[in-house]
């Protein structure tokens, strides 16, 4: 089993759609360790709808749409990282984080700490809108200082070549492409867009 982590610079930037495209392209399994918020379509349900690939059950399913540590505390539980070890599956595994890197899982552990402990390669997803240079470079700095192996940055939104080049140059990482916002968002549209815009070869090499 080879795992790859899809992390993000913030919440609601398109990590789940990117994860779906990657899961579809690789014929992979998918795992969201902690789901905070159950009122709307969950990320796991979205992946199932868009890919039809195996989706592993979340280790924690929490009702409150908030940081995992707050969602857990609202239900009187504490997230135990012993239950967040990478599961064993046949073939590649795509693991999606929640929000940004500094999101707490409990009062002692950030998602970044978990990623570092796993040691799996990481793709950082970033917006292309105003403010993304700062958020992206801070995220890349945090990943480097934690000793994480970053495959590169995948951008999501309307392409801004100068912005993207600036981030990858200062961050000294690979540019993995820019996935546009898709409407309609169907498996067929997602698959075609991912093939056209994302450097899948670089990602696959990092998973070997």
Coordinates of C-alpha atoms in Angstrom, one line a residue:
X1 CA 0.0 0.0 0.0
X2 CA 1.3 3.5 -0.9
X3 CA -0.4 6.4 0.7
X4 CA -0.5 10.0 -0.4
X5 CA -1.8 12.9 1.8
X6 CA -3.9 15.7 0.3
X7 CA -3.4 18.8 2.5
X8 CA -4.6 22.4 2.1
X9 CA -3.7 25.9 2.9
X10 CA -7.2 26.5 4.3
X11 CA -10.7 25.2 4.4
X12 CA -13.1 25.1 1.4
X13 CA -10.4 25.4 -1.2
X14 CA -11.3 22.4 -3.2
X15 CA -9.3 19.6 -1.5
X16 CA -12.1 17.1 -1.8
X17 CA -12.6 17.7 -5.5
X18 CA -8.9 17.3 -6.0
X19 CA -8.8 14.2 -3.9
X20 CA -11.7 12.8 -6.0
X21 CA -9.8 13.5 -9.2
X22 CA -6.7 11.8 -7.8
X23 CA -8.7 8.8 -6.5
X24 CA -10.3 8.4 -9.8
X25 CA -7.1 8.8 -11.9
X26 CA -5.2 6.3 -9.7
X27 CA -8.0 3.8 -9.1
X28 CA -7.2 4.4 -5.4
X29 CA -9.0 4.0 -2.1
X30 CA -9.9 7.1 -0.1
X31 CA -9.8 7.9 3.6
X32 CA -10.9 11.0 5.5
X33 CA -9.7 10.3 9.1
X34 CA -11.9 12.9 10.8
X35 CA -15.2 14.3 9.5
X36 CA -16.5 17.4 11.3
X37 CA -20.0 18.3 10.3
X38 CA -22.7 15.8 9.1
X39 CA -25.6 18.0 8.1
X40 CA -24.5 18.3 4.4
X41 CA -22.8 15.9 2.1
X42 CA -19.7 14.6 3.7
X43 CA -16.4 14.4 1.9
X44 CA -16.5 10.6 1.9
X45 CA -20.0 10.7 0.3
X46 CA -18.8 13.1 -2.3
X47 CA -15.8 10.9 -3.2
X48 CA -18.2 7.9 -3.5
X49 CA -20.5 9.9 -5.8
X50 CA -17.7 11.2 -8.0
X51 CA -15.4 8.1 -8.2
X52 CA -17.2 4.9 -7.3
X53 CA -13.8 3.8 -5.7
X54 CA -13.5 2.2 -2.2
X55 CA -14.0 4.7 0.6
X56 CA -12.8 3.7 4.1
X57 CA -15.0 4.6 7.1
X58 CA -13.8 7.7 9.0
X59 CA -12.2 7.1 12.4
X60 CA -14.3 9.9 13.9
X61 CA -17.6 11.2 12.6
X62 CA -18.5 14.4 14.5
X63 CA -21.7 16.4 14.2
X64 CA -20.5 20.0 14.8
X65 CA -18.9 21.7 11.6
X66 CA -15.9 23.1 13.4
X67 CA -12.2 22.3 14.1
X68 CA -12.0 18.6 15.0
X69 CA -10.9 19.2 18.6
X70 CA -13.9 21.5 19.2
X71 CA -16.3 19.1 17.4
X72 CA -15.1 16.2 19.5
X73 CA -15.3 18.2 22.8
X74 CA -18.9 19.2 22.0
X75 CA -19.7 15.4 22.0
X76 CA -17.7 14.8 25.1
X77 CA -14.9 12.8 23.4
X78 CA -11.2 13.3 22.7
X79 CA -9.6 12.3 19.4
X80 CA -7.0 9.7 20.1
X81 CA -4.3 9.7 17.4
X82 CA -3.7 6.0 18.1
X83 CA -6.9 5.5 16.0
X84 CA -5.5 7.6 13.2
X85 CA -2.8 5.3 11.9
X86 CA -2.7 4.9 8.1
X87 CA -4.9 1.9 7.2
X88 CA -3.7 -1.0 5.1
X89 CA -5.4 -1.3 1.7
X90 CA -4.6 -3.0 -1.6
X91 CA -3.2 -0.4 -4.0
X92 CA -2.8 3.3 -3.5
X93 CA -4.6 5.2 -0.7
X94 CA -5.5 8.9 -0.9
X95 CA -5.9 10.5 2.6
X96 CA -7.5 13.9 2.9
X97 CA -6.8 16.3 5.8
X98 CA -9.3 18.9 7.2
X99 CA -8.8 22.6 6.7
X100 CA -5.2 23.8 6.9
X101 CA -2.2 22.3 8.4
X102 CA -2.5 23.9 11.8
X103 CA -6.0 22.5 12.6
X104 CA -6.0 20.8 16.0
X105 CA -7.1 17.2 16.4
X106 CA -7.0 17.5 20.2
X107 CA -5.4 19.9 22.7
X108 CA -1.9 18.5 22.0
X109 CA -1.8 17.5 18.3
X110 CA -2.2 19.4 15.1
X111 CA -2.9 17.8 11.7
X112 CA 0.7 18.8 10.8
X113 CA 2.0 16.6 13.6
X114 CA 0.0 13.6 12.3
X115 CA 1.3 14.1 8.8
X116 CA 4.9 14.3 10.0
X117 CA 4.4 11.1 12.0
X118 CA 2.9 9.3 9.0
X119 CA 5.9 10.2 6.7
X120 CA 3.7 9.8 3.6
X121 CA 4.3 12.2 0.6
X122 CA 2.1 15.3 0.6
X123 CA 0.4 17.3 -2.1
X124 CA -0.5 20.8 -0.9
X125 CA -3.6 22.3 -2.5
X126 CA -3.8 26.1 -2.7
X127 CA -6.2 28.7 -4.0
X128 CA -5.3 31.0 -6.8
X129 CA -7.1 34.0 -5.3
X130 CA -5.6 37.0 -3.6
X131 CA -3.8 36.1 -0.4
X132 CA -2.7 32.7 -1.6
X133 CA 1.0 33.5 -1.8
X134 CA 1.2 34.2 1.9
X135 CA -0.9 31.2 3.0
X136 CA 0.9 28.8 0.6
X137 CA 4.4 29.9 1.6
X138 CA 3.6 29.7 5.3
X139 CA 2.2 26.2 4.8
X140 CA 5.2 25.1 2.8
X141 CA 7.5 26.5 5.5
X142 CA 5.6 24.6 8.2
X143 CA 5.8 21.3 6.2
X144 CA 9.5 21.7 5.6
X145 CA 10.2 22.5 9.3
X146 CA 8.2 19.4 10.3
X147 CA 10.3 17.2 8.0
X148 CA 7.4 16.4 5.7
X149 CA 8.0 15.2 2.1
X150 CA 6.1 17.6 -0.2
X151 CA 5.4 16.4 -3.8
X152 CA 4.4 19.8 -4.9
X153 CA 1.6 22.4 -5.0
X154 CA -1.7 21.8 -6.9
X155 CA -3.6 25.0 -7.5
X156 CA -7.4 25.2 -7.7
X157 CA -9.3 27.9 -9.4
X158 CA -8.7 30.3 -12.3
X159 CA -5.1 30.0 -13.3
X160 CA -2.8 32.8 -12.2
X161 CA 0.5 31.8 -13.7
X162 CA 2.7 34.5 -12.1
X163 CA 1.2 33.9 -8.7
X164 CA 1.7 30.1 -9.1
X165 CA 5.3 30.5 -10.3
X166 CA 6.1 32.8 -7.4
X167 CA 4.8 30.3 -4.8
X168 CA 6.7 27.3 -6.3
X169 CA 9.9 29.3 -6.8
X170 CA 10.0 30.7 -3.2
X171 CA 8.8 27.4 -1.8
X172 CA 11.2 25.4 -4.0
X173 CA 8.5 22.8 -4.9
X174 CA 7.1 21.3 -8.0
X175 CA 4.1 22.9 -9.8
X176 CA 1.5 20.1 -10.2
X177 CA -0.9 22.0 -12.3
X178 CA -4.1 24.1 -11.8
X179 CA -7.5 22.4 -11.6
X180 CA -10.3 24.8 -12.6
X181 CA -13.6 25.1 -10.8
X182 CA -15.9 22.6 -12.6
X183 CA -19.5 23.1 -13.4
X184 CA -21.1 20.7 -13.8
X185 CA -19.1 18.5 -11.5
X186 CA -19.5 15.0 -12.8
X187 CA -17.1 12.0 -12.8
X188 CA -16.6 12.5 -16.6
X189 CA -15.9 16.2 -16.4
X190 CA -13.6 15.7 -13.4
X191 CA -11.7 12.9 -15.0
X192 CA -11.1 14.9 -18.2
X193 CA -10.1 18.1 -16.3
X194 CA -7.7 16.2 -14.1
X195 CA -6.0 14.5 -17.1
X196 CA -5.7 17.8 -18.9
X197 CA -4.5 20.0 -16.1
X198 CA -2.7 17.9 -13.4
X199 CA 0.8 16.5 -13.5
X200 CA -0.2 13.0 -12.5
X201 CA 3.2 11.5 -13.5
X202 CA 5.1 13.5 -10.8
X203 CA 2.6 12.5 -8.2
X204 CA 2.8 8.8 -9.1
X205 CA 6.6 8.8 -9.0
X206 CA 6.5 10.2 -5.5
X207 CA 4.2 7.4 -4.4
X208 CA 6.7 4.6 -5.4

